[in-house]
Amino acid sequence: MDVVIVESPAKAKTINKYLGKGYKVLASYGHVRDLPSKDGSVLPDEDFSMAWDVDAKSQKRLNEIAAAVKGADRLILATDPDREGEAISWHVLEVLNKKKALKDIEVQRVVFNAITKKSVTEAMEHPRGLDKELIDAYLARRALDYLVGFTLSPVLWRKLPGSRSAGRVQSVALRLICDRELEIEAFRAREYWTVEADMKTAAKAPFVARLVGIDGKKLDKFDIPDAKTAGEIEARIKASRFSVKSVESKPARRNPNPPFTTSTLQQEAARKLGFSASRTMQVAQRLYEGVEIDGETTGLITYMRTDGVQIAPEAIAQARTVINNEFGEAYLPDAPRVYTTKAKNAQEAHEAIRPTDIARLPKSVAARLDDDQRRLYELVWNRTVASQMENVQLERTTIEIEADDAPINLRATGSVIVFDGFLRLYQEGRDEPDEGDEGNRLPKVARGDRLGLDKVRPEQHFTEPPPRFTEATLVKRMEELGIGRPSTYASTLQTLRDRDYVRMDKNRFVPQDKGRLVTAFLENFFSRYVEYDFTAELEEKLDKVSAGELDWKDLLREFWKDFTVNVGEALELRITEVLDRLNEVLAPHVFPDKGDGSDPRQCPSCDNGRLSLKVGRFGAFVGCSNYPDCKFTRQLTAGAEGEEVAGDRVLGTDPETGAEISLKTGRFGPYVERAPLEPDDKPKRSGLPAKMSAADVDLDTALRLLTLPREIGIHPETGKKITAGLGRFGPFVLHDGTYANLKDPEELFDIGLNRAVAVLAEKIVRAEERAGKVLKELGEHPDTGKPVQVREGKYGPYVKHASTNATLPKSAKPEDVTLEQALALVAEKDEKSGKGKKKPAKKAAAPKNKTKEPAARKPAAKKKAPAKKSPAKKAAPKKPAAKKPKATEMAD
């Protein structure tokens, strides 16, 4: 028996069918080990030794693999054909060696680029050993990402509270977005004019010509700066007579684009399908793992993480056959097209992304795919086939025109498609509008022909700022600069969104204040590590490691030596030094010129204080230098036309009570407040919906928000009330502990009882579907009265009670489980998770609060109690300050 290890269970099931008897295929479910999310997982002082951790789920799978390997003839590691796949195989092998499970067992490594029977069986015939260089490159990359994340992020937390993390590639991608925003803000529109003329031949055939020269001078873009100059030129053109000076027609051609790489697939899927990079990769993964065709699961595309543009000779032959059959011999080039990778840092030599069987037309598999899969497969198929089709044949014509009695020159250009070639099937999308003249057919004219003039059209234009990055253009720019790798683009961009460093506006990246602050800090105190050239150079060195040209530990030593010096210098900085620098760097953004000559940093509340960046527990904000006498604060960004977004801005008075209504900013952002009528009363407050700008809040909006939460009515089945409110995760309706989200905040104010009941019912149905099918109803829990059930789960049957899920022992049959057995499993699970310990803790703490202290003081009382028990407990209060993002949050 041979044991084969792959990454996913779907792949394991398929490959098991391909290989048949004599093989047992198991899934590792991706990585089985990772660096623990704590300091000390990589030790530079111990020659960069790395402490790997196996979580409970991975441990269970590794035990299953170890049990299967015992007594096996061979262990075949068949994980993905890239660095990560090689690393997973290495991790599995390391764990099995530690378990001493590989005694006298042969270990082989196989790779296949597609999940088809042919690809897999051929790979099995050509095994190899593990690639040490690829593993070293993985170790170097993982260590670098960890060291940067766990060394740089704490500096951010101390010097710039509220910042989440920094990362080797993540921070450079964020800088690209912030730098583009600075360009946009610094941009000043410049006026310019163009002049076009509607002309006609002697045969009355119309065409358009543009002014290109006057008075012996070739016109540049800004040579017609205003309406006056344009008007004078218009009058001169109208007073002139024109003839053809020359006609030139030249043939031209356009070559097809090469097949997809990871980055070009992400770019084109964003342009044409509206997919994010992560969505593209998820759908591509499903196409790679395959669908059932003729009773056999078959992968539809080759491996989707690649820098290569070459495709296998047999695939080229298939494509040429398809072209000849589907489009005709005219669309088939005389010789196959061969593409080579132009990227200077191309990853391991894999094929481009292509269909595993090009003869499998999109229409033949459409019924077996969901809409996303169908559209992406069609995109891959079209691009692959078009890459082997004939060129587009064009004819480009230029007509030069001159005035008979004045030095005025006009030009008409046109480009006509003579043969559509690959455009018959596919045309690459563009990120920005293109002003090409393809399809602009010009009339037939000859030198010396007289031309008529119908109309002269001066047009005003203004230069435009560079556009913000879309996912497609940002991935393209990162690839051009050599930053990151195809397999990391999707996760890097998602991390920026998850950290709230950026937001998306019309599918374009807009940096948030938090992101701009982090970027400004890194550029000023860690400039080398967010430089584009430095990051690209580091990627080149990592590629040299994978090629066996550089020792991975030499790379780490060189990096760590300079990095630790830089970190040490930054830790010595006082927060006031950091804020003074950031006040200067971010002044145009945080303190924009008001346009009236006044000091943009003058406090609008006390008039003699000076605004400055401040940092609090929840991040940066703008405050007055006269604090605590002046308590004016606002968010970093000022509103339109210099109006402050927040601060104690009075909106008006409540028409019913006469209480003052204000817009304020707290540690969680802006909110509205109704002042209390009595000194001992608490003010009524409400936050703003996520997409509502503080600058747009008026008195009417505030009064509506202050009605929340509002009672909708009584649930017809339970007799309990239903309320609508605004919470941390947006608008919701609440009934008997069940929250159901609403899509539109406006629904909060007009949702009726019927709609609320329906929304709650849908939430319960979805929860039931996620919980799995009920296999057996056992009755009610004696303490809570809530049902106890046996349900069908993803990993086997389990007992469910309220929010507790307890797995059934393997020996237990769902139909035989009794209520008593289920209650014991639930109690055991609650005890392990700590749920069963909460009530006693509350009872023990009750006597200490006999004086009815304010709620805010209770946590302090609880902290004192453990200090008396043992020295170990004294460290407990420090835990909140030591919270850190997981390793995946800090590393790219």
GROMACS .gro file of N, CA and C in nm, residues 804-875:
model
  216
  804THR      N    1  -2.348   2.555   2.269
  804THR     CA    2  -2.250   2.450   2.294
  804THR      C    3  -2.267   2.336   2.195
  805ASN      N    4  -2.157   2.298   2.130
  805ASN     CA    5  -2.155   2.184   2.038
  805ASN      C    6  -2.055   2.082   2.092
  806ALA      N    7  -2.101   1.962   2.122
  806ALA     CA    8  -2.014   1.858   2.179
  806ALA      C    9  -2.009   1.739   2.084
  807THR      N   10  -1.890   1.706   2.039
  807THR     CA   11  -1.872   1.596   1.944
  807THR      C   12  -1.905   1.462   2.009
  808LEU      N   13  -1.974   1.376   1.934
  808LEU     CA   14  -2.004   1.241   1.984
  808LEU      C   15  -1.879   1.154   1.972
  809PRO      N   16  -1.858   1.063   2.068
  809PRO     CA   17  -1.747   0.967   2.053
  809PRO      C   18  -1.768   0.883   1.926
  810LYS      N   19  -1.659   0.838   1.867
  810LYS     CA   20  -1.668   0.760   1.742
  810LYS      C   21  -1.750   0.633   1.760
  811SER      N   22  -1.746   0.579   1.883
  811SER     CA   23  -1.817   0.452   1.907
  811SER      C   24  -1.968   0.472   1.923
  812ALA      N   25  -2.012   0.596   1.943
  812ALA     CA   26  -2.154   0.622   1.971
  812ALA      C   27  -2.234   0.637   1.842
  813LYS      N   28  -2.350   0.574   1.837
  813LYS     CA   29  -2.440   0.588   1.724
  813LYS      C   30  -2.542   0.697   1.757
  814PRO      N   31  -2.568   0.790   1.665
  814PRO     CA   32  -2.659   0.902   1.692
  814PRO      C   33  -2.796   0.857   1.741
  815GLU      N   34  -2.846   0.749   1.683
  815GLU     CA   35  -2.981   0.706   1.718
  815GLU      C   36  -2.989   0.644   1.858
  816ASP      N   37  -2.873   0.608   1.916
  816ASP     CA   38  -2.873   0.544   2.048
  816ASP      C   39  -2.846   0.641   2.163
  817VAL      N   40  -2.811   0.765   2.131
  817VAL     CA   41  -2.773   0.862   2.235
  817VAL      C   42  -2.896   0.899   2.319
  818THR      N   43  -2.878   0.901   2.452
  818THR     CA   44  -2.987   0.939   2.543
  818THR      C   45  -2.965   1.082   2.591
  819LEU      N   46  -3.070   1.139   2.651
  819LEU     CA   47  -3.060   1.274   2.703
  819LEU      C   48  -2.953   1.283   2.811
  820GLU      N   49  -2.946   1.182   2.897
  820GLU     CA   50  -2.848   1.184   3.006
  820GLU      C   51  -2.705   1.184   2.950
  821GLN      N   52  -2.682   1.100   2.848
  821GLN     CA   53  -2.548   1.098   2.787
  821GLN      C   54  -2.514   1.232   2.723
  822ALA      N   55  -2.613   1.290   2.656
  822ALA     CA   56  -2.592   1.418   2.590
  822ALA      C   57  -2.562   1.528   2.691
  823LEU      N   58  -2.637   1.529   2.803
  823LEU     CA   59  -2.614   1.630   2.907
  823LEU      C   60  -2.473   1.619   2.964
  824ALA      N   61  -2.425   1.497   2.978
  824ALA     CA   62  -2.289   1.476   3.029
  824ALA      C   63  -2.185   1.531   2.931
  825LEU      N   64  -2.206   1.508   2.800
  825LEU     CA   65  -2.114   1.560   2.698
  825LEU      C   66  -2.115   1.713   2.696
  826VAL      N   67  -2.236   1.771   2.709
  826VAL     CA   68  -2.248   1.917   2.709
  826VAL      C   69  -2.179   1.976   2.830
  827ALA      N   70  -2.199   1.915   2.947
  827ALA     CA   71  -2.136   1.964   3.070
  827ALA      C   72  -1.984   1.956   3.060
  828GLU      N   73  -1.934   1.847   3.003
  828GLU     CA   74  -1.789   1.830   2.987
  828GLU      C   75  -1.732   1.936   2.894
  829LYS      N   76  -1.804   1.963   2.784
  829LYS     CA   77  -1.758   2.064   2.688
  829LYS      C   78  -1.761   2.203   2.752
  830ASP      N   79  -1.867   2.232   2.827
  830ASP     CA   80  -1.877   2.363   2.894
  830ASP      C   81  -1.765   2.382   2.995
  831GLU      N   82  -1.731   2.275   3.063
  831GLU     CA   83  -1.625   2.285   3.164
  831GLU      C   84  -1.490   2.312   3.097
  832LYS      N   85  -1.465   2.244   2.985
  832LYS     CA   86  -1.339   2.264   2.913
  832LYS      C   87  -1.327   2.405   2.857
  833SER      N   88  -1.438   2.456   2.805
  833SER     CA   89  -1.436   2.589   2.743
  833SER      C   90  -1.447   2.702   2.845
  834GLY      N   91  -1.475   2.667   2.973
  834GLY     CA   92  -1.485   2.771   3.075
  834GLY      C   93  -1.625   2.823   3.095
  835LYS      N   94  -1.722   2.774   3.017
  835LYS     CA   95  -1.859   2.823   3.031
  835LYS      C   96  -1.919   2.786   3.166
  836GLY      N   97  -1.880   2.671   3.214
  836GLY     CA   98  -1.936   2.626   3.341
  836GLY      C   99  -1.877   2.693   3.463
  837LYS      N  100  -1.776   2.781   3.446
  837LYS     CA  101  -1.711   2.843   3.559
  837LYS      C  102  -1.755   2.986   3.583
  838LYS      N  103  -1.837   3.040   3.495
  838LYS     CA  104  -1.871   3.182   3.505
  838LYS      C  105  -1.961   3.212   3.623
  839LYS      N  106  -2.062   3.128   3.648
  839LYS     CA  107  -2.158   3.157   3.755
  839LYS      C  108  -2.093   3.158   3.893
  840PRO      N  109  -2.010   3.057   3.929
  840PRO     CA  110  -1.946   3.062   4.061
  840PRO      C  111  -1.860   3.186   4.080
  841ALA      N  112  -1.793   3.230   3.971
  841ALA     CA  113  -1.706   3.348   3.981
  841ALA      C  114  -1.787   3.471   4.017
  842LYS      N  115  -1.907   3.484   3.963
  842LYS     CA  116  -1.991   3.599   3.993
  842LYS      C  117  -2.036   3.597   4.139
  843LYS      N  118  -2.071   3.477   4.190
  843LYS     CA  119  -2.116   3.467   4.328
  843LYS      C  120  -2.005   3.504   4.424
  844ALA      N  121  -1.882   3.463   4.391
  844ALA     CA  122  -1.770   3.492   4.479
  844ALA      C  123  -1.741   3.642   4.484
  845ALA      N  124  -1.764   3.710   4.373
  845ALA     CA  125  -1.731   3.852   4.366
  845ALA      C  126  -1.839   3.939   4.428
  846ALA      N  127  -1.962   3.886   4.444
  846ALA     CA  128  -2.075   3.969   4.488
  846ALA      C  129  -2.053   4.038   4.621
  847PRO      N  130  -2.001   3.973   4.726
  847PRO     CA  131  -1.988   4.041   4.855
  847PRO      C  132  -1.897   4.162   4.851
  848LYS      N  133  -1.804   4.169   4.753
  848LYS     CA  134  -1.709   4.280   4.749
  848LYS      C  135  -1.772   4.409   4.699
  849ASN      N  136  -1.893   4.404   4.648
  849ASN     CA  137  -1.956   4.523   4.592
  849ASN      C  138  -2.081   4.564   4.671
  850LYS      N  139  -2.079   4.539   4.801
  850LYS     CA  140  -2.195   4.572   4.883
  850LYS      C  141  -2.226   4.720   4.883
  851THR      N  142  -2.125   4.803   4.863
  851THR     CA  143  -2.146   4.948   4.867
  851THR      C  144  -2.203   5.002   4.737
  852LYS      N  145  -2.235   4.911   4.645
  852LYS     CA  146  -2.293   4.949   4.516
  852LYS      C  147  -2.207   5.054   4.444
  853GLU      N  148  -2.080   5.016   4.419
  853GLU     CA  149  -1.992   5.106   4.345
  853GLU      C  150  -2.040   5.120   4.201
  854PRO      N  151  -2.002   5.230   4.134
  854PRO     CA  152  -2.037   5.244   3.992
  854PRO      C  153  -1.983   5.128   3.912
  855ALA      N  154  -2.056   5.093   3.805
  855ALA     CA  155  -2.018   4.976   3.724
  855ALA      C  156  -1.877   4.985   3.673
  856ALA      N  157  -1.830   5.107   3.643
  856ALA     CA  158  -1.696   5.123   3.586
  856ALA      C  159  -1.587   5.079   3.681
  857ARG      N  160  -1.617   5.072   3.815
  857ARG     CA  161  -1.513   5.036   3.911
  857ARG      C  162  -1.505   4.886   3.935
  858LYS      N  163  -1.606   4.811   3.891
  858LYS     CA  164  -1.610   4.669   3.922
  858LYS      C  165  -1.490   4.591   3.869
  859PRO      N  166  -1.445   4.615   3.744
  859PRO     CA  167  -1.328   4.540   3.697
  859PRO      C  168  -1.208   4.555   3.786
  860ALA      N  169  -1.188   4.677   3.844
  860ALA     CA  170  -1.072   4.700   3.931
  860ALA      C  171  -1.080   4.610   4.055
  861ALA      N  172  -1.203   4.593   4.107
  861ALA     CA  173  -1.220   4.508   4.226
  861ALA      C  174  -1.185   4.364   4.195
  862LYS      N  175  -1.221   4.321   4.074
  862LYS     CA  176  -1.194   4.182   4.036
  862LYS      C  177  -1.045   4.158   4.020
  863LYS      N  178  -0.971   4.260   3.974
  863LYS     CA  179  -0.828   4.242   3.951
  863LYS      C  180  -0.752   4.222   4.082
  864LYS      N  181  -0.801   4.282   4.190
  864LYS     CA  182  -0.729   4.274   4.317
  864LYS      C  183  -0.734   4.134   4.377
  865ALA      N  184  -0.847   4.065   4.358
  865ALA     CA  185  -0.866   3.936   4.423
  865ALA      C  186  -0.759   3.833   4.390
  866PRO      N  187  -0.727   3.813   4.262
  866PRO     CA  188  -0.626   3.710   4.231
  866PRO      C  189  -0.489   3.741   4.287
  867ALA      N  190  -0.459   3.870   4.312
  867ALA     CA  191  -0.324   3.908   4.355
  867ALA      C  192  -0.287   3.845   4.489
  868LYS      N  193  -0.387   3.810   4.570
  868LYS     CA  194  -0.360   3.756   4.703
  868LYS      C  195  -0.331   3.606   4.700
  869LYS      N  196  -0.367   3.541   4.589
  869LYS     CA  197  -0.361   3.394   4.588
  869LYS      C  198  -0.220   3.341   4.561
  870SER      N  199  -0.156   3.391   4.456
  870SER     CA  200  -0.025   3.340   4.421
  870SER      C  201   0.049   3.441   4.337
  871PRO      N  202   0.184   3.437   4.338
  871PRO     CA  203   0.260   3.532   4.256
  871PRO      C  204   0.226   3.521   4.109
  872ALA      N  205   0.191   3.398   4.065
  872ALA     CA  206   0.162   3.381   3.921
  872ALA      C  207   0.044   3.464   3.878
  873LYS      N  208  -0.051   3.482   3.968
  873LYS     CA  209  -0.173   3.556   3.932
  873LYS      C  210  -0.149   3.704   3.918
  874LYS      N  211  -0.037   3.755   3.978
  874LYS     CA  212  -0.012   3.899   3.972
  874LYS      C  213   0.008   3.947   3.829
  875ALA      N  214   0.053   3.857   3.746
  875ALA     CA  215   0.078   3.898   3.606
  875ALA      C  216  -0.048   3.908   3.525
   0.00000   0.00000   0.00000
